[in-house]
Short mmCIF file of C-alpha atoms and ligand atoms in Angstrom, two decimals:
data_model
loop_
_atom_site.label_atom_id
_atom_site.label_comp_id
_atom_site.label_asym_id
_atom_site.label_seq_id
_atom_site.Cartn_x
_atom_site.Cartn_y
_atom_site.Cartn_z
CA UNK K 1 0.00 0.00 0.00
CA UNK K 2 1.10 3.25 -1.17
CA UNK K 3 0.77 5.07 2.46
CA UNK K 4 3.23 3.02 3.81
CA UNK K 5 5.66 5.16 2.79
CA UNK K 6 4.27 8.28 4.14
CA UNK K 7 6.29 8.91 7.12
CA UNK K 8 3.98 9.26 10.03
CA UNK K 9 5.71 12.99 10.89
CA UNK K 10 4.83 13.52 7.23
CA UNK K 11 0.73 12.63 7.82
CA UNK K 12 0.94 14.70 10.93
CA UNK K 13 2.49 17.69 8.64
CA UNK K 14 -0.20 17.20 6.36
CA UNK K 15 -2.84 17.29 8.81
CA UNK K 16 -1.88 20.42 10.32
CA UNK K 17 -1.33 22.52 6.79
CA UNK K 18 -5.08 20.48 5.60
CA UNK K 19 -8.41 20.90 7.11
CA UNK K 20 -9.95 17.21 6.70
CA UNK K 21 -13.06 17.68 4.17
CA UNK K 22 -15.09 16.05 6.72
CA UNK K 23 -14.80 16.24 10.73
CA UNK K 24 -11.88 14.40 11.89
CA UNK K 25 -12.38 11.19 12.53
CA UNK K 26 -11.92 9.42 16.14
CA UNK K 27 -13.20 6.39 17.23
CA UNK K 28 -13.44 6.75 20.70
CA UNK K 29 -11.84 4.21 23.34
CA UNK K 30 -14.06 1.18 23.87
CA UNK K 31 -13.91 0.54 27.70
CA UNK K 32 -15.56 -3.20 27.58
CA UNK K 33 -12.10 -5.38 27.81
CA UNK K 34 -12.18 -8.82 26.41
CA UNK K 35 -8.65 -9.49 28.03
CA UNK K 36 -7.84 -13.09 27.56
CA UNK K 37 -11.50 -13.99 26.23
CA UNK K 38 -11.14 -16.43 23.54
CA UNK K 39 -13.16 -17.90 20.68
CA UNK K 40 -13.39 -21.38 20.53
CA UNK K 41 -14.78 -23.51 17.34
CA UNK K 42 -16.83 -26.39 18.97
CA UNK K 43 -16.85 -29.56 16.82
CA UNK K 44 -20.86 -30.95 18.47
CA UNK K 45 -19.97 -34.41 17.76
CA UNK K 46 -23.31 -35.78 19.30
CA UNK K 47 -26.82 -35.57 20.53
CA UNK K 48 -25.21 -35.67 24.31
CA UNK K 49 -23.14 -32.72 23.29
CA UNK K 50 -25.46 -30.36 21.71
CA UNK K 51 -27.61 -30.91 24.61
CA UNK K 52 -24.85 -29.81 27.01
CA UNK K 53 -24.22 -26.76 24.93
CA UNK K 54 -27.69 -25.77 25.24
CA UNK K 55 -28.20 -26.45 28.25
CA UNK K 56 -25.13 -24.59 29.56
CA UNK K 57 -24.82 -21.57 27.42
CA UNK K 58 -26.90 -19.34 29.99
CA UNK K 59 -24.48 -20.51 33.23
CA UNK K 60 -21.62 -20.09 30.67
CA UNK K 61 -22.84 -16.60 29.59
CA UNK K 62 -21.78 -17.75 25.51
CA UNK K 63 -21.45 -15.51 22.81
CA UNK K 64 -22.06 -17.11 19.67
CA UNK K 65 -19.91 -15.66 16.92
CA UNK K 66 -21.43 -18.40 14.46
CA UNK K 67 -24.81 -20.39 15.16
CA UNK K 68 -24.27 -23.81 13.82
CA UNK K 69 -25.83 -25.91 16.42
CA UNK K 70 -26.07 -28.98 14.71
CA UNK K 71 -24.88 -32.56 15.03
CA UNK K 72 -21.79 -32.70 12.90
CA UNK K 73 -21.60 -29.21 12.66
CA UNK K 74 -19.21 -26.34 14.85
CA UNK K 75 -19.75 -23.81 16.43
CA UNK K 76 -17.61 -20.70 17.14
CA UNK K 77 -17.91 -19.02 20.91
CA UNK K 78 -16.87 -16.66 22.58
CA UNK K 79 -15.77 -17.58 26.70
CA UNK K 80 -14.94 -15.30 29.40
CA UNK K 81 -11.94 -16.72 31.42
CA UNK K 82 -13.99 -16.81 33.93
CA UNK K 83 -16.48 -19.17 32.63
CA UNK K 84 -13.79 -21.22 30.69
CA UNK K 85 -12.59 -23.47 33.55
CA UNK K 86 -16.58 -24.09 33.46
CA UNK K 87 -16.51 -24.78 29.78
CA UNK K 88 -13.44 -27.06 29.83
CA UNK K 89 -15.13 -29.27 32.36
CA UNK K 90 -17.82 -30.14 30.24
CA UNK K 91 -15.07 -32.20 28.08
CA UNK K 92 -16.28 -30.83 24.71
CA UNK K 93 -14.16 -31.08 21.78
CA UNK K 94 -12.71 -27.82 20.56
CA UNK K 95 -9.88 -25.82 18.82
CA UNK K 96 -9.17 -22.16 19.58
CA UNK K 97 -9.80 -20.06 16.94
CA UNK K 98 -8.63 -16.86 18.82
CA UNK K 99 -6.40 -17.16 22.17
CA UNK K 100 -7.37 -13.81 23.70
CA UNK K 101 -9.90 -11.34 21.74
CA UNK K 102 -8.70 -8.74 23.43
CA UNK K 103 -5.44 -8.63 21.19
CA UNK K 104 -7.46 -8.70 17.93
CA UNK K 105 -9.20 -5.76 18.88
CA UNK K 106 -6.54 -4.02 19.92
CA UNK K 107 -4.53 -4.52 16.69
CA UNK K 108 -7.62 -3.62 14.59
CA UNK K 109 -7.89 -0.28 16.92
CA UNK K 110 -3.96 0.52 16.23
CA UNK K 111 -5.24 -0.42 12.55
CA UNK K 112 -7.99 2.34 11.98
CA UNK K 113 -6.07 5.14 14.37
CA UNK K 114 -3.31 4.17 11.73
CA UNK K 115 -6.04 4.59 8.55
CA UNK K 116 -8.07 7.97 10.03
CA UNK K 117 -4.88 9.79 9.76
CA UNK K 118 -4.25 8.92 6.08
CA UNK K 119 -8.21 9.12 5.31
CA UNK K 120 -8.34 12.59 6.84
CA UNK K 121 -5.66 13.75 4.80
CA UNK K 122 -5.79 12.40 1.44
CA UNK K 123 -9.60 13.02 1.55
CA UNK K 124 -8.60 16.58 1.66
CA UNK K 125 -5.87 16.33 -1.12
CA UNK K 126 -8.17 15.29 -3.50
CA UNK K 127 -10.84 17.54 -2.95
CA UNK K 128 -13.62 14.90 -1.02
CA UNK K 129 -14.49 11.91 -1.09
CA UNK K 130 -15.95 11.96 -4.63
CA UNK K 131 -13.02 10.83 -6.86
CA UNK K 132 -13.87 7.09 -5.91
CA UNK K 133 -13.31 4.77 -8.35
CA UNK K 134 -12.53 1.16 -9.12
CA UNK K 135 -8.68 0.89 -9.71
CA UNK K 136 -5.63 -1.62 -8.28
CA UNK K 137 -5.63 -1.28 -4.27
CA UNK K 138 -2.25 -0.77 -4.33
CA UNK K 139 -1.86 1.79 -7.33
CA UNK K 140 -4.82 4.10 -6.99
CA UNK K 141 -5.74 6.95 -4.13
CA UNK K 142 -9.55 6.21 -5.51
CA UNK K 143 -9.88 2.85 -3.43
CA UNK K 144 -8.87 4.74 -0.15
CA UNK K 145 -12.25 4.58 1.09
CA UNK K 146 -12.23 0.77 1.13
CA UNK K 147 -8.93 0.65 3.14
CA UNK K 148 -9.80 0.80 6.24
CA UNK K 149 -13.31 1.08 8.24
CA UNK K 150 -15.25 4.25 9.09
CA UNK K 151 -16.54 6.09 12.03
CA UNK K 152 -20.37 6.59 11.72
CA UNK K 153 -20.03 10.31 10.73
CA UNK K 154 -17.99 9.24 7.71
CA UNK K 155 -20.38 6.96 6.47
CA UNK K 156 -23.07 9.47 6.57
CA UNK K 157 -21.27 11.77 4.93
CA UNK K 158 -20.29 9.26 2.40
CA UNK K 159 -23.78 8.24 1.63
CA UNK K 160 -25.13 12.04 1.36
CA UNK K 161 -22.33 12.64 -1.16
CA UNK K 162 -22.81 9.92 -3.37
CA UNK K 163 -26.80 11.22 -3.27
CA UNK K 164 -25.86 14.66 -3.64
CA UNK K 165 -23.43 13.81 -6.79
CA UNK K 166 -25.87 11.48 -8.27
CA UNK K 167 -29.09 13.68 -9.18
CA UNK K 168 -30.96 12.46 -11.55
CA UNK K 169 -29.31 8.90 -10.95
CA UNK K 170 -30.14 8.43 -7.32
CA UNK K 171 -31.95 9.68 -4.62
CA UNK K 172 -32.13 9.53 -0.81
CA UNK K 173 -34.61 8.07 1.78
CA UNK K 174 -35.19 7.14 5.05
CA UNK K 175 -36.79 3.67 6.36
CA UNK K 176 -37.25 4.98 9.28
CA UNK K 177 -36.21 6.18 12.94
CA UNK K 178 -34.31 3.67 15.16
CA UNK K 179 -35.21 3.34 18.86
CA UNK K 180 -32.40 6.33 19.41
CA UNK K 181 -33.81 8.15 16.57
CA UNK K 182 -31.26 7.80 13.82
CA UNK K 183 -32.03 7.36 10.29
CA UNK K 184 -31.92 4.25 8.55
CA UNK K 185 -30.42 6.03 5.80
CA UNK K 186 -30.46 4.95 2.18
CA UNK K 187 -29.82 5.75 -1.47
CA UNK K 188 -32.32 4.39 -4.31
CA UNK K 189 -30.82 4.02 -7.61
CA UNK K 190 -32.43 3.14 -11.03
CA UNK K 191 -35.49 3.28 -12.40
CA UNK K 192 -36.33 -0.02 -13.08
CA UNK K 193 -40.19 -1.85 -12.44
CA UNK K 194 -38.82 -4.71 -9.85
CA UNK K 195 -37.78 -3.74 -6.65
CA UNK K 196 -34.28 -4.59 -5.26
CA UNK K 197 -33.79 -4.14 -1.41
CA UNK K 198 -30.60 -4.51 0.58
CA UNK K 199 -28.71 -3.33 4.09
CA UNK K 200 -25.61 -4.23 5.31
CA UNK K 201 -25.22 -4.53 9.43
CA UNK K 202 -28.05 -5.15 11.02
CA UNK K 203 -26.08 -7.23 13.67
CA UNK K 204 -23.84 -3.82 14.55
CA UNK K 205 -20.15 -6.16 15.41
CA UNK K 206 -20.67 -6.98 11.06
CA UNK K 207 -18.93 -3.93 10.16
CA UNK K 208 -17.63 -5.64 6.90
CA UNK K 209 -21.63 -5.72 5.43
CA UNK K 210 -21.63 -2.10 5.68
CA UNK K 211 -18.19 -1.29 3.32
CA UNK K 212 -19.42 -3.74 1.20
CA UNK K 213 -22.46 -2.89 0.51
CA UNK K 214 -21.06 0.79 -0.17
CA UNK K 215 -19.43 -0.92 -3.00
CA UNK K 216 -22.05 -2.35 -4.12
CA UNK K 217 -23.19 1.17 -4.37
CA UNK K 218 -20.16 2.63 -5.76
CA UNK K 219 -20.63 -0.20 -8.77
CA UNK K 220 -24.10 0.83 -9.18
CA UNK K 221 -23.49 4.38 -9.55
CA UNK K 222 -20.23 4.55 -11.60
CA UNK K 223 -20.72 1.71 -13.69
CA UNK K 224 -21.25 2.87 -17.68
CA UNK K 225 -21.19 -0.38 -19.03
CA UNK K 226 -24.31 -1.53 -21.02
CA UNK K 227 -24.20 -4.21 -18.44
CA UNK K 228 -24.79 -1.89 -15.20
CA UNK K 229 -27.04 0.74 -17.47
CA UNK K 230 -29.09 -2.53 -17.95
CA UNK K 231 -29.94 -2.98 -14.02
CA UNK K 232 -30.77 0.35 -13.75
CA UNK K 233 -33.56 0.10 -16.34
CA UNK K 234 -34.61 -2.99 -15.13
CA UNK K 235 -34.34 -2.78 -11.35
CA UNK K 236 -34.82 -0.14 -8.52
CA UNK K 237 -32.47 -0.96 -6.05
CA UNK K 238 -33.11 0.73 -2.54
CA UNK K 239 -29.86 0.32 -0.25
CA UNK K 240 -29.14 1.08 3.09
CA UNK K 241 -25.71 0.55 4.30
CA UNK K 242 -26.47 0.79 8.06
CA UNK K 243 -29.57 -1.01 8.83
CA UNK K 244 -28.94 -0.67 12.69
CA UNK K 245 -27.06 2.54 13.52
CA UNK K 246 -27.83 2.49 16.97
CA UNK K 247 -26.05 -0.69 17.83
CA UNK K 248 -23.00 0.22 14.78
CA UNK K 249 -22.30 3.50 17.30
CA UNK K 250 -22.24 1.56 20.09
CA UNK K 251 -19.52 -0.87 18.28
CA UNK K 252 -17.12 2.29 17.90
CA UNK K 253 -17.57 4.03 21.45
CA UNK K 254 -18.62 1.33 24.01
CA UNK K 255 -18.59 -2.46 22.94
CA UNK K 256 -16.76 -3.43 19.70
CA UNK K 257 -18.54 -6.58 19.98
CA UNK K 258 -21.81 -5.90 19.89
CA UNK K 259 -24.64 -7.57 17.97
CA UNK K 260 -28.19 -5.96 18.59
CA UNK K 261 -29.89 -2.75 18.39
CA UNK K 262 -29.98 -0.38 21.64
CA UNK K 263 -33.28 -1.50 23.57
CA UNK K 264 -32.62 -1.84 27.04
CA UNK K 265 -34.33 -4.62 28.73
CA UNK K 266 -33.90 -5.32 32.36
CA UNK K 267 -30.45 -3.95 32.21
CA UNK K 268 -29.28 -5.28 29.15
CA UNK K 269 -28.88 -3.97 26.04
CA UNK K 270 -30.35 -4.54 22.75
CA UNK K 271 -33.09 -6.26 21.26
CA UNK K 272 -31.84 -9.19 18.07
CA UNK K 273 -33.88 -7.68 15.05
CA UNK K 274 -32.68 -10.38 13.37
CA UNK K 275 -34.97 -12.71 15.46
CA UNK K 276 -37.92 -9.85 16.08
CA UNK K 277 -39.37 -9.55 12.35
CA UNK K 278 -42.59 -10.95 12.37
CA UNK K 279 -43.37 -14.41 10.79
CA UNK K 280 -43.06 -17.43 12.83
CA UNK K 281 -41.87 -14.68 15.48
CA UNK K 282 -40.71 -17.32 18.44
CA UNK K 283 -40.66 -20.04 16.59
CA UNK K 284 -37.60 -21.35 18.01
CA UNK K 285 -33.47 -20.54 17.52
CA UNK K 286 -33.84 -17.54 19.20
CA UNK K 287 -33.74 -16.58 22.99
CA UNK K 288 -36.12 -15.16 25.33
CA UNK K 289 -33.06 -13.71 27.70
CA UNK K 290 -32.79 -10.40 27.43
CA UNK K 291 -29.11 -10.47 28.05
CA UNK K 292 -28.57 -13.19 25.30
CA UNK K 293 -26.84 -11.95 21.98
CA UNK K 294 -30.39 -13.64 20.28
CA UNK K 295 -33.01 -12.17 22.38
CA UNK K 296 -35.94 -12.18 20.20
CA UNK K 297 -37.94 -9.20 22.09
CA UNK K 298 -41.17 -9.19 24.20
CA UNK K 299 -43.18 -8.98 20.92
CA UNK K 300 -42.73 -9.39 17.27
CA UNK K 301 -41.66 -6.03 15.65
CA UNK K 302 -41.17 -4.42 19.20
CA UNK K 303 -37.67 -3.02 17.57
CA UNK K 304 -38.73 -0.31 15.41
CA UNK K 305 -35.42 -1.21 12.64
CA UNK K 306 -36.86 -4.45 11.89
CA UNK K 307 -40.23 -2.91 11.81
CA UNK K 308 -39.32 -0.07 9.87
CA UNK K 309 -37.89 -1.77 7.01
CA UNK K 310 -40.70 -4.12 6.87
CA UNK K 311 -42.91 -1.25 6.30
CA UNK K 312 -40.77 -0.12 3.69
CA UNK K 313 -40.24 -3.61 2.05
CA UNK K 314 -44.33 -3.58 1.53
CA UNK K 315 -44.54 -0.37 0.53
CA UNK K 316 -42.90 -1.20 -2.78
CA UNK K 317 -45.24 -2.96 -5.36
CA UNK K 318 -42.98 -5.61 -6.82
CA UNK K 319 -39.76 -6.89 -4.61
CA UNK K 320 -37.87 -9.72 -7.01
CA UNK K 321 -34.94 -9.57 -4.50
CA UNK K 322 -34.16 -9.11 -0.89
CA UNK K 323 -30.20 -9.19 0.76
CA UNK K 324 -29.61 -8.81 4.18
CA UNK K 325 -25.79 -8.77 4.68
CA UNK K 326 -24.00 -10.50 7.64
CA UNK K 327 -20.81 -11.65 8.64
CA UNK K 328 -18.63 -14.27 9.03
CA UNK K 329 -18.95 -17.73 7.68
CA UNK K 330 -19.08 -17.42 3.77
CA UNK K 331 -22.88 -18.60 3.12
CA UNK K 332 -25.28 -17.37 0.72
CA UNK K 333 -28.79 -18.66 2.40
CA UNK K 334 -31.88 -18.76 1.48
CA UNK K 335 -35.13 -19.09 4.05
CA UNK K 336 -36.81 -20.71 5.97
CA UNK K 337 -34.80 -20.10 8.56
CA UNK K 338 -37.70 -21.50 11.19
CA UNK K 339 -39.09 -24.57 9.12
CA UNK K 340 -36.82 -27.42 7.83
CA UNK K 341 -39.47 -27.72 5.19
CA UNK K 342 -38.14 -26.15 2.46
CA UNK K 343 -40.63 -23.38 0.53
CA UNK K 344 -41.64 -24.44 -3.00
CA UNK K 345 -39.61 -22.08 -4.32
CA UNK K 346 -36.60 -23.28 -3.14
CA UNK K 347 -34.93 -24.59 -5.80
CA UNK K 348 -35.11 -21.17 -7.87
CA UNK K 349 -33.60 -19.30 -4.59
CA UNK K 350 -31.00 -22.07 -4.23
CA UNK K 351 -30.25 -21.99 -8.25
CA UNK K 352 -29.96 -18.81 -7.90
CA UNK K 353 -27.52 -18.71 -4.80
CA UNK K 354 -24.95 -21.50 -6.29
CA UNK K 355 -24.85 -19.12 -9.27
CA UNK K 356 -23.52 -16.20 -6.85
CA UNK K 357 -21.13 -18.31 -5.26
CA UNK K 358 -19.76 -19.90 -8.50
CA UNK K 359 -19.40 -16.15 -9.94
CA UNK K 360 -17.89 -14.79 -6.48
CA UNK K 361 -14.96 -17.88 -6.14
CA UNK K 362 -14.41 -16.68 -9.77
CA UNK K 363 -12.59 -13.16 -8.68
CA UNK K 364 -10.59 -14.41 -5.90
CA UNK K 365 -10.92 -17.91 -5.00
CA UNK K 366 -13.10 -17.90 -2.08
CA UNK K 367 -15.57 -20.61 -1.50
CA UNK K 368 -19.20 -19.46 -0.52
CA UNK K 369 -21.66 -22.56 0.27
CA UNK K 370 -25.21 -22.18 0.07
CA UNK K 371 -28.65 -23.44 1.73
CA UNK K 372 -31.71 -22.87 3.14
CA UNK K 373 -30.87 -21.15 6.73
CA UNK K 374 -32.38 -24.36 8.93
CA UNK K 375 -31.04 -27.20 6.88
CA UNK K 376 -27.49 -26.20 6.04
CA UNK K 377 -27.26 -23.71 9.63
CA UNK K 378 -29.19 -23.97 12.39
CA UNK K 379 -32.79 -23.17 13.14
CA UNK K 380 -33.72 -19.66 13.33
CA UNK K 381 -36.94 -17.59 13.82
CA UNK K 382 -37.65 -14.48 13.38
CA UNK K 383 -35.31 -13.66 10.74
CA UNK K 384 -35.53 -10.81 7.98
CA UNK K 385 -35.60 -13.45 5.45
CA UNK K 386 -38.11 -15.78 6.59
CA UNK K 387 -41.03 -12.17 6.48
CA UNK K 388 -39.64 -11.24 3.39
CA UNK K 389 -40.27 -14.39 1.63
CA UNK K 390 -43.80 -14.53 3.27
CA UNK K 391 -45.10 -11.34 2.29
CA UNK K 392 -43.93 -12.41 -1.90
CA UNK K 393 -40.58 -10.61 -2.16
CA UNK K 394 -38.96 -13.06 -4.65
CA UNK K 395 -35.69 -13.99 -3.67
CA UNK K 396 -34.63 -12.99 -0.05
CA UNK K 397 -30.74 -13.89 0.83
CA UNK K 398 -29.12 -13.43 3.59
CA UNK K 399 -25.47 -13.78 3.37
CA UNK K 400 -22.83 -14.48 5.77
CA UNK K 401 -19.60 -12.85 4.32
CA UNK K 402 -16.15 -13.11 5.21
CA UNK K 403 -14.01 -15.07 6.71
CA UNK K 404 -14.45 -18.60 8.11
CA UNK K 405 -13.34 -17.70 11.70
CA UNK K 406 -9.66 -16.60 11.20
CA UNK K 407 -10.29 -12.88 12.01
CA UNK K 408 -14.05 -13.55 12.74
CA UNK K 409 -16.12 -9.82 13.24
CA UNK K 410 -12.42 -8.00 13.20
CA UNK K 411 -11.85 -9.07 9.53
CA UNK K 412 -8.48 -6.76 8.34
CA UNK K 413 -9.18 -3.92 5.78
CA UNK K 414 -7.21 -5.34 3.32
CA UNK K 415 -10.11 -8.05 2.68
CA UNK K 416 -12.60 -4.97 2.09
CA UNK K 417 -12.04 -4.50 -1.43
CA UNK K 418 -11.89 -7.86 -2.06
CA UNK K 419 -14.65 -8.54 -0.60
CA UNK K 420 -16.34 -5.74 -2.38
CA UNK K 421 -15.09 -7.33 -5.81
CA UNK K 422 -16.44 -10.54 -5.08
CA UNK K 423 -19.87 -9.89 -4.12
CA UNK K 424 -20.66 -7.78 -6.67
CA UNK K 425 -19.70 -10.60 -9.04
CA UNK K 426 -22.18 -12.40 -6.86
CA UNK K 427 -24.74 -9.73 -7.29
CA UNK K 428 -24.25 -9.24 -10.93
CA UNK K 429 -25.02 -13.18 -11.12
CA UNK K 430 -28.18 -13.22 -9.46
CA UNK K 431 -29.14 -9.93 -11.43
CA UNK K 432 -28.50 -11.73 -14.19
CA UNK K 433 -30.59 -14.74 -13.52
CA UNK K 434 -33.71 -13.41 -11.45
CA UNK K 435 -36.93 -13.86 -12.64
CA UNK K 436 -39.18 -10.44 -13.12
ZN1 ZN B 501 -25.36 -11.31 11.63
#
């Protein structure tokens, strides 16, 4: 990378004679320590096992990073070392995927402190933020946006500029107030009849969904291929990068890891709007402990993001696709997430899935596997994806991106980009193939 060979006198030379285009960056300190927490993958080798998992993940105070509670299937937790001679005890089989969290974070911290110096800077030098532009990560200042991960701020800014730079092509909109009263800001591109929906981070630790799904964007809006001028006459896509701000600010000022929105119930916080839409709300896979990183909520659509873009998902008159991008496993899924009877139109989901993940291992190799969310996953109620399916939208996805566990929610921002290039491949494919 090019910025390695700033000097870091140099970037602090260049940030006194510039004025950064937008507010300087910070990410404030995150106080919650995960000191010598680690994440363990759990091979559940049996009946007796899974039980004991279940069973024990309350006492044990778990925090599933992945959710594949299955026979023959792992499982990725996080332990407190307090609860780990506790875990041990129960004699399960496991491998430590991270020794002590604690250090991850900290080297992703000295990461971005490292990247909001160089951001602030070179977004002034080149007048904003609106010379972005596919190029070579290495040779181009265009890609800076994708190097590294942004405060809040920046990604609001980001979004109003590609709206404001886009008239005529896009436009913005709002799903909605969260339970603090932020916007669930999007930007609608195209013109198209059929209706194209898709948010990155609605569990807040995914920060990865959010950059790429501002790719996604970028593609959308600079493409001038007949290829990309063809979606835009045939779809109306409506994109929202930040499905759950609430819970994405509390990831950069309080608790890097977590997952819901910012509903307090009896002392802890957040609600899992991933397990509060409302079909087959409580259905099972989901918790009814408030302090669990699944609580479903006292009522279906009692968190008003989930709620909100369900409103705005039937609003539209003809939805052919629905994405709702996660983090980590590399899955492309397809519903029902609370039924292991598969919906008849499974096969066309599915068809359509394999076809993303043969087009995304194209660009850089990396394997995707697909399924319907109970069968190849675990059980799960509540989800976006099983109410979008229900009330017609054609093809709802919800995809777990990278990686497979190495970095887990901290994934480094060099994968961005990649990541970026890959998906889109994946969403070109299913553009491609979906049927209006
Ligand atoms: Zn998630």
């Amino acid at each position: 990378m090019k910025f390695a060979l700033l000097s870091l006198s140099a970037v602090a030379a260049l940030s006194v004679l510039l004025t950064p285009a937008v507010a300087l960056p910070t990410l404030a300190p995150i106080p919650a320590s995960y000191n010598q927490h680690r994440v363990v993958r759990i091979q559940v080798r049996n009946e007796a096992e899974l039980k004991a998992l279940s069973d024990n993940e309350n006492a044990l105070d778990f925090d599933y990073f992945t959710h594949e509670k299955n026979v023959g299937g792992h499982v990725d937790v996080r332990i407190s070392p307090s609860a780990f001679p506790k875990f041990q005890a129960l004699n399960l089989e496991y491998t430590t995927l991270i020794d002590n969290l604690q250090t991850v974070l900290d080297e992703e911290k000295k990461a971005d402190a490292q990247y909001q110096q160089i951001w602030a800077t070179t977004s002034k030098t080149k007048n904003g933020l609106s010379s972005l532009k596919e190029g070579d990560v290495s040779a181009s200042f265009d890609d800076t946006w994708y190097q590294g991960y942004h405060t809040y701020a920046d990604h609001q800014a980001w979004l109003s500029e590609k709206i404001s730079q886009n008239p005529g092509k896009a436009s913005g909109f709002s799903a909605g107030k969260t339970f603090q009263n932020r916007d669930q800001a999007g930007i609608k591109i195209g013109s198209g009849p059929n209706h194209i929906v898709f948010h990155g981070t609605q569990h807040a630790r995914e920060w990865i969904g959010t950059m790429v799904v501002e790719y996604l964007i970028e593609q959308l809006l600079k493409g001038t291929d007949s290829r990309v001028a063809g979606y835009l006459s045939k779809y109306t896509f409506h994109i929202i990068p930040i499905m759950n701000p609430d819970g994405f600010v509390i990831t950069q000022t309080k608790d890097r890891m977590h997952r819901k929105n910012a509903q307090v119930t009896n002392g802890c916080i957040g609600t899992d709007t991933n397990r509060n839409w409302g079909y087959k709300w409580n259905t099972g896979g989901s918790s009814t402990n408030p302090c669990a990183q699944d609580y479903m909520g006292p009522s279906a659509f009692s968190s008003p993001e989930a709620k909100n873009i369900a409103a705005y998902l039937k609003s539209l008159p003809k939805v052919v696709s629905y994405i709702d991008f996660h983090s980590y496993s590399q899955i492309w899924m397809t519903p029902w997430g609370y039924s292991g009877t598969r919906p008849p139109t499974y096969n066309y989901m599915n068809g359509l899935a394999i076809k993303a993940a043969a087009a995304l291992k194209a660009v850089h190799g990396t394997s995707f596997t697909t399924g319907d969310i109970y069968n190849t996953i675990y059980p799960a109620s509540g989800s976006s994806v099983d109410y979008a399916l229900s009330i017609g939208v054609g093809a709802p996805f919800a995809v777990e991106l990278r990686d497979k566990g190495t970095y887990g929610f901290s994934l480094p921002a060099s994968q961005i980009l990649p990541s970026g290039r890959e998906t889109w491949a994946a969403l070109a494919a299913i553009l491609d193939n979906l049927q209006v």
